[in-house]
CSV table of C-alpha atoms in Angstrom, one decimal:
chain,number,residue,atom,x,y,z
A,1,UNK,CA,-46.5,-23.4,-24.3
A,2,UNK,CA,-45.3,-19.7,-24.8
A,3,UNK,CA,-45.8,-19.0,-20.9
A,4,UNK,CA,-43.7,-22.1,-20.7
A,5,UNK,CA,-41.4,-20.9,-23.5
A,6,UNK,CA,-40.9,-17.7,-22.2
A,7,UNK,CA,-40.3,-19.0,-18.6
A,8,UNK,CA,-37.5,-21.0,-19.6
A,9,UNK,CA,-35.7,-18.5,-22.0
A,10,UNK,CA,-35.6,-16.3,-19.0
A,11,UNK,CA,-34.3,-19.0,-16.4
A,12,UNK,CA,-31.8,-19.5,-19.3
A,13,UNK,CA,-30.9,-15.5,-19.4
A,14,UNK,CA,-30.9,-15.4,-15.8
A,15,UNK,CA,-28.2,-17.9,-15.1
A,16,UNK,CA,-26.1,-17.0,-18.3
A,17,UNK,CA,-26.0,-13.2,-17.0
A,18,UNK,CA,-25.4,-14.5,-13.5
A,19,UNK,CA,-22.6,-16.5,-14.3
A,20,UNK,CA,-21.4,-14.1,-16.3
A,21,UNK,CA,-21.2,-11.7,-13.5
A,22,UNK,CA,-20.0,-14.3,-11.6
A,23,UNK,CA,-16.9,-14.5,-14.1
A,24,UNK,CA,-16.5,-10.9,-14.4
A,25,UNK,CA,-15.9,-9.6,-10.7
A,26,UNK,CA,-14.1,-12.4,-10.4
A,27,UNK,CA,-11.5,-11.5,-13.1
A,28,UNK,CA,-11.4,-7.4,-12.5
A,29,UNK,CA,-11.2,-7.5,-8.4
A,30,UNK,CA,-8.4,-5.2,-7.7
A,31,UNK,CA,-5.8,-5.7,-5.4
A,32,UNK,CA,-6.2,-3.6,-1.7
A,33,UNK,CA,-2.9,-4.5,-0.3
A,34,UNK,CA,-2.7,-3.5,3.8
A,35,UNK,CA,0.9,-2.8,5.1
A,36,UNK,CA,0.7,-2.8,8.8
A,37,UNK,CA,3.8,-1.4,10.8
A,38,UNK,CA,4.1,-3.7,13.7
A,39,UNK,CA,5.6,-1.4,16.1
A,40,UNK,CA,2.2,0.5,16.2
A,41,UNK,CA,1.1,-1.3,18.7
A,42,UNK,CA,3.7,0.7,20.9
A,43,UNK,CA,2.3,3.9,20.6
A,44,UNK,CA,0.8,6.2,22.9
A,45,UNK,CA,-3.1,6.7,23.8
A,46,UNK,CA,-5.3,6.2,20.9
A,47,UNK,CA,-2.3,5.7,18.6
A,48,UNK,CA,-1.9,2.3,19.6
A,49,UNK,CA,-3.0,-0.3,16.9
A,50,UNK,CA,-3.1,-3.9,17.5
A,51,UNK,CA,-4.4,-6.8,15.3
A,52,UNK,CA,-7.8,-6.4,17.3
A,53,UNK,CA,-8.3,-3.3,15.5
A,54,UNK,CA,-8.2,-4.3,12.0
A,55,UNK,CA,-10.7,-4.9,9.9
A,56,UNK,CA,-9.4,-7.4,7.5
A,57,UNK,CA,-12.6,-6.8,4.9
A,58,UNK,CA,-11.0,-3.3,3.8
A,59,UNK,CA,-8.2,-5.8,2.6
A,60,UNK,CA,-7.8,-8.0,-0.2
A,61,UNK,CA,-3.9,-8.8,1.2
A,62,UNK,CA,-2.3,-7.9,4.6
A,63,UNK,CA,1.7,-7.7,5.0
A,64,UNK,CA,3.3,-7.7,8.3
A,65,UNK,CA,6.2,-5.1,8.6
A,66,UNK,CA,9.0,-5.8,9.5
A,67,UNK,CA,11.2,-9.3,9.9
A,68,UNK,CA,14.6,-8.6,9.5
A,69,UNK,CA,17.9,-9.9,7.8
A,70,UNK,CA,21.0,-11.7,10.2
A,71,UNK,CA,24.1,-10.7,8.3
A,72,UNK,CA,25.9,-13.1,10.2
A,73,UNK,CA,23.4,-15.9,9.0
A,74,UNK,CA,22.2,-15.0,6.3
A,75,UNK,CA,18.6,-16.1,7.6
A,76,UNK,CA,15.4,-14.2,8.2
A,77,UNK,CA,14.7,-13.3,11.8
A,78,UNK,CA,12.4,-11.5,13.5
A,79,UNK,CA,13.4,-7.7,14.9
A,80,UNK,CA,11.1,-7.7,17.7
A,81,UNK,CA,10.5,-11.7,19.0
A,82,UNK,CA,8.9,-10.6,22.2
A,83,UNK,CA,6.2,-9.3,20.2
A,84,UNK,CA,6.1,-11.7,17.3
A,85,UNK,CA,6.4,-14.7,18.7
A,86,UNK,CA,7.4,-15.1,22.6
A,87,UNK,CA,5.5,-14.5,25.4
A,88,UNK,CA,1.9,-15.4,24.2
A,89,UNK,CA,2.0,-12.3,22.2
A,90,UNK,CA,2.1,-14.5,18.5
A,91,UNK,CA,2.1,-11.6,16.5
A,92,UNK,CA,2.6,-13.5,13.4
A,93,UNK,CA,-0.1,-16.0,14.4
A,94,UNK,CA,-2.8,-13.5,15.5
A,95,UNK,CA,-2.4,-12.4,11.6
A,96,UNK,CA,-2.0,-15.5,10.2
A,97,UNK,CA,-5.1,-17.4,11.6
A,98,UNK,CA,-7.2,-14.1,10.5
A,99,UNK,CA,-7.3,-16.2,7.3
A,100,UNK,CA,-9.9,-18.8,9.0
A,101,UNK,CA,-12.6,-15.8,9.3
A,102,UNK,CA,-11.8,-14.2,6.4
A,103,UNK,CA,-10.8,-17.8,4.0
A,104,UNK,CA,-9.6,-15.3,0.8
A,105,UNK,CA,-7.6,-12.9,2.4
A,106,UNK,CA,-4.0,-13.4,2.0
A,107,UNK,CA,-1.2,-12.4,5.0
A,108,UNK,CA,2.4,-12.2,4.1
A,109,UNK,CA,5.7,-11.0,6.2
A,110,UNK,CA,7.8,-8.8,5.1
A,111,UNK,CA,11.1,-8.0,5.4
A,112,UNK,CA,13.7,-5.3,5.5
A,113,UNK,CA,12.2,-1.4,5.7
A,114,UNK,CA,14.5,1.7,5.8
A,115,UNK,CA,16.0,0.8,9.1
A,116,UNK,CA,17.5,-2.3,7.4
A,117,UNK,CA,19.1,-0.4,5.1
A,118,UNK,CA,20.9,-1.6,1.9
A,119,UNK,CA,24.3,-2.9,2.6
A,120,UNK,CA,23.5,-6.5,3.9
A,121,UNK,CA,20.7,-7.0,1.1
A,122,UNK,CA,23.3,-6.3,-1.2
A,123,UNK,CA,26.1,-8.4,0.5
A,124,UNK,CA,23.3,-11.0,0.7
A,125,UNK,CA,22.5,-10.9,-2.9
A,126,UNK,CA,26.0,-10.9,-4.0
A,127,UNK,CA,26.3,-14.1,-3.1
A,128,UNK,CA,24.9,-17.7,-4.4
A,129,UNK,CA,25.5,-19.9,-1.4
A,130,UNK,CA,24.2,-16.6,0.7
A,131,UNK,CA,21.1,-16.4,-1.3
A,132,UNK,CA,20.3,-20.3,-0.6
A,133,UNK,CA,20.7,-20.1,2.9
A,134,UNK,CA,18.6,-17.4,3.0
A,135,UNK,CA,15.7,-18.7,0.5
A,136,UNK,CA,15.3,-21.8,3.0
A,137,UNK,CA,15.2,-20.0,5.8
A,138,UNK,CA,12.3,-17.8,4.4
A,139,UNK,CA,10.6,-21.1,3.1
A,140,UNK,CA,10.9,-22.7,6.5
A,141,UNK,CA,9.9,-19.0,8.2
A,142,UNK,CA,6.7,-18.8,6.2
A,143,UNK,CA,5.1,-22.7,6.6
A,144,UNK,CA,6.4,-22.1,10.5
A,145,UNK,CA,3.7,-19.2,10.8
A,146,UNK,CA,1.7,-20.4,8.3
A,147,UNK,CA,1.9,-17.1,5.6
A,148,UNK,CA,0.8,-16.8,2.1
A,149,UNK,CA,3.6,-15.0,1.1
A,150,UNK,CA,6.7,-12.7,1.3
A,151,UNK,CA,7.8,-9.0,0.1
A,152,UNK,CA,11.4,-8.2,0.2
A,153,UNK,CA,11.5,-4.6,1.3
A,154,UNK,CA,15.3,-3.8,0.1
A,155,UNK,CA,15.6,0.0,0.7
A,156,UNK,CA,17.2,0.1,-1.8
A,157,UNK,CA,19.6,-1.5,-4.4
A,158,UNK,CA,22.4,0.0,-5.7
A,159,UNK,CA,22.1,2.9,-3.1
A,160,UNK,CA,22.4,3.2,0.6
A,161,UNK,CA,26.0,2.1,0.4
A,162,UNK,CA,24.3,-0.6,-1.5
A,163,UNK,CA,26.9,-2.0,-4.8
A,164,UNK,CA,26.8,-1.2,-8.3
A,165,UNK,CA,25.7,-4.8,-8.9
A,166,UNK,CA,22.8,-4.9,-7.1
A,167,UNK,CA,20.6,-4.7,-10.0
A,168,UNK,CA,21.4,-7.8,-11.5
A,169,UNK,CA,21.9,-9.8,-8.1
A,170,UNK,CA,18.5,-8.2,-7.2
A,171,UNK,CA,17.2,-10.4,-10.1
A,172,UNK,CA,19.0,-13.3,-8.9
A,173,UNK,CA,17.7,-13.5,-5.6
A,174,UNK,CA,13.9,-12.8,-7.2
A,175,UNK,CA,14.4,-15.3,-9.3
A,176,UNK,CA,15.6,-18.0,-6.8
A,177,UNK,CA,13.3,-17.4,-4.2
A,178,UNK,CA,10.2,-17.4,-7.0
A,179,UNK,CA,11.4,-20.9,-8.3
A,180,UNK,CA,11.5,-22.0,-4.6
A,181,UNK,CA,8.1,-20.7,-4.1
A,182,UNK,CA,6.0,-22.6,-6.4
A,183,UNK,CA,5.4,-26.0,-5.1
A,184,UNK,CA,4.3,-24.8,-1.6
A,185,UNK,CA,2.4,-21.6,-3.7
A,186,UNK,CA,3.7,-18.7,-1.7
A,187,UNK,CA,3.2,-15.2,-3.1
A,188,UNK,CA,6.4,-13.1,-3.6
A,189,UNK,CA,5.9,-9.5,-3.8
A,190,UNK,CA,8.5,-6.4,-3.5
A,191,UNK,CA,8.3,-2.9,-2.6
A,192,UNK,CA,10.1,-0.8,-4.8
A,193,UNK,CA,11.2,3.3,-4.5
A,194,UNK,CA,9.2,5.7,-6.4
A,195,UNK,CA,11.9,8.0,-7.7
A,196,UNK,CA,13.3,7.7,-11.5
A,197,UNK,CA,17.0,7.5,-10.8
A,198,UNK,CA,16.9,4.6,-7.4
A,199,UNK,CA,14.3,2.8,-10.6
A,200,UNK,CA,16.8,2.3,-13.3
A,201,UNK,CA,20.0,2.1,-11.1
A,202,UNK,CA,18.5,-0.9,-8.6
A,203,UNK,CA,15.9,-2.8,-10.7
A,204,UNK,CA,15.8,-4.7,-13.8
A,205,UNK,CA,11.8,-4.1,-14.1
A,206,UNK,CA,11.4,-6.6,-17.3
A,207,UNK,CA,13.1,-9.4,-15.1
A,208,UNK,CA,11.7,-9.0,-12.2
A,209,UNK,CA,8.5,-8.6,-13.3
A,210,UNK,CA,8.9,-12.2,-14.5
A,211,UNK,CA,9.2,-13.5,-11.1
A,212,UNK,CA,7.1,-11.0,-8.9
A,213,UNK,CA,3.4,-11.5,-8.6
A,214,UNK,CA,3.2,-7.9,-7.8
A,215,UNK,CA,5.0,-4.7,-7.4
A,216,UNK,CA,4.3,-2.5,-4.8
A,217,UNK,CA,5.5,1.3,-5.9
A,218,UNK,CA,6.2,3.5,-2.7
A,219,UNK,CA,4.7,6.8,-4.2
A,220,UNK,CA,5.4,8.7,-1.5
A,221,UNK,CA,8.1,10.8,0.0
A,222,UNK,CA,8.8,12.8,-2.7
A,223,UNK,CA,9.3,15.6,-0.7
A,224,UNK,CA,9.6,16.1,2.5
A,225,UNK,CA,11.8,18.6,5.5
A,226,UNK,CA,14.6,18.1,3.6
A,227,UNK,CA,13.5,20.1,0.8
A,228,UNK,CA,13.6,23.1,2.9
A,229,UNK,CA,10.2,23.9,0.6
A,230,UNK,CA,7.0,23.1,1.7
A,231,UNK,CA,5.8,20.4,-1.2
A,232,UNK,CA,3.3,17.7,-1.4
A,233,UNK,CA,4.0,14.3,-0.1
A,234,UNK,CA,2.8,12.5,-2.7
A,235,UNK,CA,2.1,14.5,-5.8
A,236,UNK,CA,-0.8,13.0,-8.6
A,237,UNK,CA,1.0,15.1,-10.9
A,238,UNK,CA,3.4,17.6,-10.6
A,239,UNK,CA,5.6,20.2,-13.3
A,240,UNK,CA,8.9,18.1,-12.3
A,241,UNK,CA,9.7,14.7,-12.1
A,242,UNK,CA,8.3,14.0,-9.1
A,243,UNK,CA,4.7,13.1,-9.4
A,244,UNK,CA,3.1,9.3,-9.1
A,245,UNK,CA,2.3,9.9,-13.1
A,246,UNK,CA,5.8,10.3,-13.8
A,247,UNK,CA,6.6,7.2,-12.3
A,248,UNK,CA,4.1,5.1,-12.8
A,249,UNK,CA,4.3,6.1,-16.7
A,250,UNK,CA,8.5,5.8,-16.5
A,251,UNK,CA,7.7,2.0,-14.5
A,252,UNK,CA,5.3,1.0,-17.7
A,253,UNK,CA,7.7,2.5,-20.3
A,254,UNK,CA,10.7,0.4,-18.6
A,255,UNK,CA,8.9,-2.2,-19.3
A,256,UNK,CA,6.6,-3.2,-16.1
A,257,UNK,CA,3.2,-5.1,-16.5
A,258,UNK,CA,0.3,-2.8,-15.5
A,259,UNK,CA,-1.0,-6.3,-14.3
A,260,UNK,CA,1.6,-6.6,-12.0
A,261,UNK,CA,1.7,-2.7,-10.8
A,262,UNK,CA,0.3,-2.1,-7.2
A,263,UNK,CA,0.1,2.1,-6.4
A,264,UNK,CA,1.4,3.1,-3.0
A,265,UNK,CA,-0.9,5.4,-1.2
A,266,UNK,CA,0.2,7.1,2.1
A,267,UNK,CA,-2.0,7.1,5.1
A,268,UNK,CA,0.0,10.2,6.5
A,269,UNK,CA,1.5,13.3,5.8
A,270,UNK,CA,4.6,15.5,6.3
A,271,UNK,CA,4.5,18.5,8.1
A,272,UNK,CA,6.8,21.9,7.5
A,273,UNK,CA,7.7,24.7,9.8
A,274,UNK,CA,7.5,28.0,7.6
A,275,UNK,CA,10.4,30.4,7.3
A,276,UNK,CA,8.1,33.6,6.8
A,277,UNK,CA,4.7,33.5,8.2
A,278,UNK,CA,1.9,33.8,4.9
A,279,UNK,CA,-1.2,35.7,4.7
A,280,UNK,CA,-4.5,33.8,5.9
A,281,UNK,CA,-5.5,33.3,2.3
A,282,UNK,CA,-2.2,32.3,0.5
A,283,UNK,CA,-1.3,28.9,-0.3
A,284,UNK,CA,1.6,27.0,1.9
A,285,UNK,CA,3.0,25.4,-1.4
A,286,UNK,CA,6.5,26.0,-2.5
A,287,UNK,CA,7.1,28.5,0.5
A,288,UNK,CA,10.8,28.8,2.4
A,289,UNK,CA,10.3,26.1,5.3
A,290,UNK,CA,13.0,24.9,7.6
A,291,UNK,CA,15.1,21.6,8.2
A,292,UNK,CA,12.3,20.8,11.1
A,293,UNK,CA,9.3,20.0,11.0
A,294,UNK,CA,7.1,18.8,13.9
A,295,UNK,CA,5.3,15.8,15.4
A,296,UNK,CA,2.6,14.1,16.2
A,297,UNK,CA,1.5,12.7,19.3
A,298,UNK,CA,0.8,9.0,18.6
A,299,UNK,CA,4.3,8.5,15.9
A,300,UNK,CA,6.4,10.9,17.5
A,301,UNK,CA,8.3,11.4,14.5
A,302,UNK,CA,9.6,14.7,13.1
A,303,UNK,CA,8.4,16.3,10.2
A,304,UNK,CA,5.6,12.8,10.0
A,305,UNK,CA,1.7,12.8,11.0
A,306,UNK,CA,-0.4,9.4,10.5
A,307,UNK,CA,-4.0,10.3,9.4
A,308,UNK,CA,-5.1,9.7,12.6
A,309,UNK,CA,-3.2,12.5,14.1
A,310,UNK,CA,-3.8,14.9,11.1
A,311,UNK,CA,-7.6,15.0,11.8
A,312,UNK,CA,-7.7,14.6,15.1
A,313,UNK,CA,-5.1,17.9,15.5
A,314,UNK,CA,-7.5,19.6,12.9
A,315,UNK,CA,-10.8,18.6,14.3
A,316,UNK,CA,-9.4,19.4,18.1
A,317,UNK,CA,-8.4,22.9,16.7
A,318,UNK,CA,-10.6,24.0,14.1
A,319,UNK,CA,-10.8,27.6,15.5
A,320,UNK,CA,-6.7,27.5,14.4
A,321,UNK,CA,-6.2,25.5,11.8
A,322,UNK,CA,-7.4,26.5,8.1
A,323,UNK,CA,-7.2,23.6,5.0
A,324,UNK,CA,-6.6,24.1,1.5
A,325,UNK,CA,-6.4,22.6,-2.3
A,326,UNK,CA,-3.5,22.1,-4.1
A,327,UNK,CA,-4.9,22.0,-7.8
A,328,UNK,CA,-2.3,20.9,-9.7
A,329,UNK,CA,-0.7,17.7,-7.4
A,330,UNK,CA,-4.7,17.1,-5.9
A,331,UNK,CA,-3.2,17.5,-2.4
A,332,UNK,CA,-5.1,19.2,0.7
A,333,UNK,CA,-2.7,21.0,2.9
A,334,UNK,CA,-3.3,22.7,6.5
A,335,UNK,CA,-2.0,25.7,8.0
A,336,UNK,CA,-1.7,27.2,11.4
A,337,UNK,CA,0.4,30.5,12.0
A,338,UNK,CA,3.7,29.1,10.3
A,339,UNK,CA,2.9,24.9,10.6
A,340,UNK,CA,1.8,23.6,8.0
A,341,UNK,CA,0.2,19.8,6.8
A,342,UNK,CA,0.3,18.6,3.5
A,343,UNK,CA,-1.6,15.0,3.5
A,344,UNK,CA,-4.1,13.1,1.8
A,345,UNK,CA,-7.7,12.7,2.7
A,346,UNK,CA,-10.7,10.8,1.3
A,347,UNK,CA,-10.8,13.2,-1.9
A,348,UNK,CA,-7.1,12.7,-2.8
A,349,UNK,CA,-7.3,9.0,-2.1
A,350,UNK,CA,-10.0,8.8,-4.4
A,351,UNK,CA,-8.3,10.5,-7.4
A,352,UNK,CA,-5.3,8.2,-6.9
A,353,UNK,CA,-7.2,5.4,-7.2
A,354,UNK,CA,-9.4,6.5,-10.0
A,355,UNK,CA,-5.8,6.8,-11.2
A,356,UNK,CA,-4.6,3.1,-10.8
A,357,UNK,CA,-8.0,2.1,-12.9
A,358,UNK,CA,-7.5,4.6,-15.1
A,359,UNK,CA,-4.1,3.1,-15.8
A,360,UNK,CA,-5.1,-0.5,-15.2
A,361,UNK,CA,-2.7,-1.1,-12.6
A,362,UNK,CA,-3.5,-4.6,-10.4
A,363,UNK,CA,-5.0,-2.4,-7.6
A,364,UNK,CA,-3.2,-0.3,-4.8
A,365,UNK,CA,-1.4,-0.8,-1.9
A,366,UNK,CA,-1.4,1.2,1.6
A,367,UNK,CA,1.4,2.9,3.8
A,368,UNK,CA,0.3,2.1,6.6
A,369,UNK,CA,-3.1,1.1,7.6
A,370,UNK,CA,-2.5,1.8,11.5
A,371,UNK,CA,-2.0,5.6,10.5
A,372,UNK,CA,-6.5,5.5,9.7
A,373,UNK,CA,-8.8,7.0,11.7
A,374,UNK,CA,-9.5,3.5,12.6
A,375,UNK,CA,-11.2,4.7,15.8
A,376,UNK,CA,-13.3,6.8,13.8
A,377,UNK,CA,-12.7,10.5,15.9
A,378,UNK,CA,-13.0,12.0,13.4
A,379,UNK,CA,-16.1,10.8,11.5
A,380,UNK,CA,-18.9,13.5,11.3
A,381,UNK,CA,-22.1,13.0,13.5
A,382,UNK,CA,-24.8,11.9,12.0
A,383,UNK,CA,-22.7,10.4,8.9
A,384,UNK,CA,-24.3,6.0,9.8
A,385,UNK,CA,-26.0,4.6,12.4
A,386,UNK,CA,-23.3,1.7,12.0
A,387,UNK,CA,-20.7,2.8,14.2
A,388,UNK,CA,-18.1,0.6,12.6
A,389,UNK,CA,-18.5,2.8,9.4
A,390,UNK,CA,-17.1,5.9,10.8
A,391,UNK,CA,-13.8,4.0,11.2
A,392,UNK,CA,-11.5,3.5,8.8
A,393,UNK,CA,-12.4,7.1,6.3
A,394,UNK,CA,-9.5,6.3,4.1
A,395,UNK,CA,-9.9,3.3,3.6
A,396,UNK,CA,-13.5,3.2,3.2
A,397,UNK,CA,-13.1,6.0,0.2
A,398,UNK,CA,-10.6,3.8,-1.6
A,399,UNK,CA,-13.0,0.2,-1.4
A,400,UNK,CA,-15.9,3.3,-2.6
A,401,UNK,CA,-14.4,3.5,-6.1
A,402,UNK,CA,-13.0,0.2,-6.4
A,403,UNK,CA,-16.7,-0.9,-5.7
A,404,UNK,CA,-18.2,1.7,-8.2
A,405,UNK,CA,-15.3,1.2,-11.0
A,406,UNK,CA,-15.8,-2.7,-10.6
A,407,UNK,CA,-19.8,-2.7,-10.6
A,408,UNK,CA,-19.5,-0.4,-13.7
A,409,UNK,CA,-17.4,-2.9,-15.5
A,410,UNK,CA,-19.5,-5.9,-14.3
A,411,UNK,CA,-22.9,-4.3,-15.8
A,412,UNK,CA,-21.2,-2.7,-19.1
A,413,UNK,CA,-19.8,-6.3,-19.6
A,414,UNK,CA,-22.8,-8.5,-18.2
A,415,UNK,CA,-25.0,-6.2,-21.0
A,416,UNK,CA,-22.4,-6.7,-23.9
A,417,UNK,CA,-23.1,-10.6,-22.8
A,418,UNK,CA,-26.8,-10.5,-22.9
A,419,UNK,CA,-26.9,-8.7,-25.9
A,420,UNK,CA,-24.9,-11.1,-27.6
A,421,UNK,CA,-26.3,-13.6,-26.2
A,422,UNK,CA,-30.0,-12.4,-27.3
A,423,UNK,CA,-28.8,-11.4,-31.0
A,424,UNK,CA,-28.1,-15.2,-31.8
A,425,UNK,CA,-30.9,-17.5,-29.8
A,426,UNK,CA,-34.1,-14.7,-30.1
């Protein structure tokens, strides 16, 4: 009978602390939101990305970049229909049926992006008959290529020869596209600028938050060539304004969820071309740089390197190239002769996100994920026999401490369960 006894009180311990556990990841899973900038597949050599080289696990949600905005419509179109949906390329599709391997990941489209500017989002939104015309366009758009969802990428309200109204039409056009959302269950998401000033001039952050399941803050950019100073891209913290803890903290103080919160993270870096040449042991930051910077060879974009082509260049050159530590914005930073890099690697991506959880924001969101190492170049020999897990470093090292935070919850939790659990039946 005690054998018995005993046998029973620990099947009943094991399936109480099971489902517990069960309950618990389920609740404190953290968003991994995966921007991927469809143009990639364009680039040169190695830099070309394609859905084929994605791997969708690293993701909790996936967002196509960019459909675009018909001012003469008012309807959602695509910029690039050779790509994303003529000529048995299916872009869209090729994302969208990802969904039947991976049955919890969620794909959305989104639209806008700097090159779309302000102007027509803001004539758009301006507008009630504009902003219904549009809505059903996107409603039709999205069961069309079967997504889960849409971000509106305005860039940015009440700026970019955007109207001094924006704000509150901004809220409008949330507003009406959420109610419009909810019997077919689409998610509706926005990416929203980073700086203090665009913040409180374009967005309404207590209404908006009522009507966005999540907002995606582009910490980024804060500096950049046009600085003429050589300062990080995106800044943990910083002695001015311009830090992601400035505006994450100014976001929650305006009022914003930390439920509904989603942390940028860059997957690139900007690069500077001094204007005096420094010692060999003396930091890059805050020197005299000039209006140029210089490219790399896969984005071909001045004054911008993805990941990819931040390693690779350091890796190919290690003889020239020497790396450093920004303490106080927890930023590395390379330096050859008068170039310099300042960019994030696995260590900075790790304190950001230790950051979000720290914070309890609803997980973190990536600029763009075809800017990885997602072939893996620069993985050390030796790190896995799995070849697949040299791809991917950044990515990897932000899933690392989600995993760790997450498991640490489940257990602390599972044990406060079992405990009480024990206190009342033993």
């Amino acid at each position: 009978m005690k054998v018995c006894g005993f046998l029973s009180l620990f099947a009943i311990l094991f399936l109480t602390f099971n489902n517990a556990v069960s309950l618990i990841r389920t609740t404190q899973d953290k968003v991994v939101t995966c921007y991927i900038a469809s143009w990639a597949s364009y680039r040169k050599g190695s830099g070309k990305f394609t859905i084929n080289d994605l791997r969708p696990e690293l993701c909790t949600h996936l967002i196509y970049a960019f459909a675009g905005l018909n001012n003469e419509t008012w309807k959602i179109t695509s910029l690039d229909p050779n790509k994303d949906i003529e000529n048995g390329n299916d872009g869209y599709r090729k994302l969208t049926v990802l969904r039947k391997t991976y049955p919890k990941l969620k794909v959305s489209l989104a639209i806008g992006g700097w090159n779309q500017g302000s102007k027509s989002y803001s004539d758009l939104a301006s507008s009630p008959e504009r902003r219904s015309r549009f809505i059903d366009s996107v409603l039709s758009f999205l069961k069309q290529f079967d997504f889960n969802g849409f971000d509106l990428d305005w860039e940015f309200p009440a700026a970019r020869n955007g109207s001094s109204v924006d704000k509150q039409n901004f809220v409008s056009l949330v507003k009406e596209l959420k109610e419009a959302f909810i019997e077919p269950g689409y998610i509706l998401t926005a990416a929203i600028s980073a700086n203090k000033e665009i913040i409180d001039a374009g967005y309404d952050i207590p209404e908006i938050s009522k009507y966005l399941d999540h907002i995606h803050v582009m910490a980024y950019d804060y500096h950049g060539t046009w600085d003429m100073k050589v300062l990080p891209n995106s800044p943990l913290k910083s002695q001015n304004d311009l830090s992601v803890d400035v505006t994450i903290k100014h976001l929650l103080d305006r009022g914003a969820p930390p439920s509904k919160l989603v942390l940028g993270l860059p997957m690139y870096g900007r690069t500077f071309i001094l204007a005096t040449k420094p010692s060999s042991l003396e930091s890059p930051i805050n020197k005299q740089s000039s209006a140029e910077g210089f490219k790399g060879p896969y984005t071909d974009q001045n004054g911008f390197m993805g990941y990819n082509e931040i390693c690779e260049e350091i890796l190919d050159n290690s003889e020239n190239w020497s790396t450093g530590w920004d303490n106080e914005s927890s930023t590395p930073y390379a330096i050859k002769d008068d170039h310099v890099i300042v960019y994030d690697n696995p260590i900075s991506m790790k304190a950001k996100v230790e950051y979000a959880m720290k914070m309890d924001l609803a997980g973190v969101m990536i600029w763009s994920i075809d800017t990885d190492d997602f072939h893996g170049k620069c993985a050390v020999l030796g790190d896995s026999l799995d070849p697949r897990d040299k791809t991917f470093p950044l990515m990897r090292s932000i899933n690392a401490v989600l995993r760790k935070s997450s498991t640490g919850r489940c257990l602390y939790n599972s044990t406060l369960l079992l405990l009480v659990f024990l206190s009342r039946y033993l």
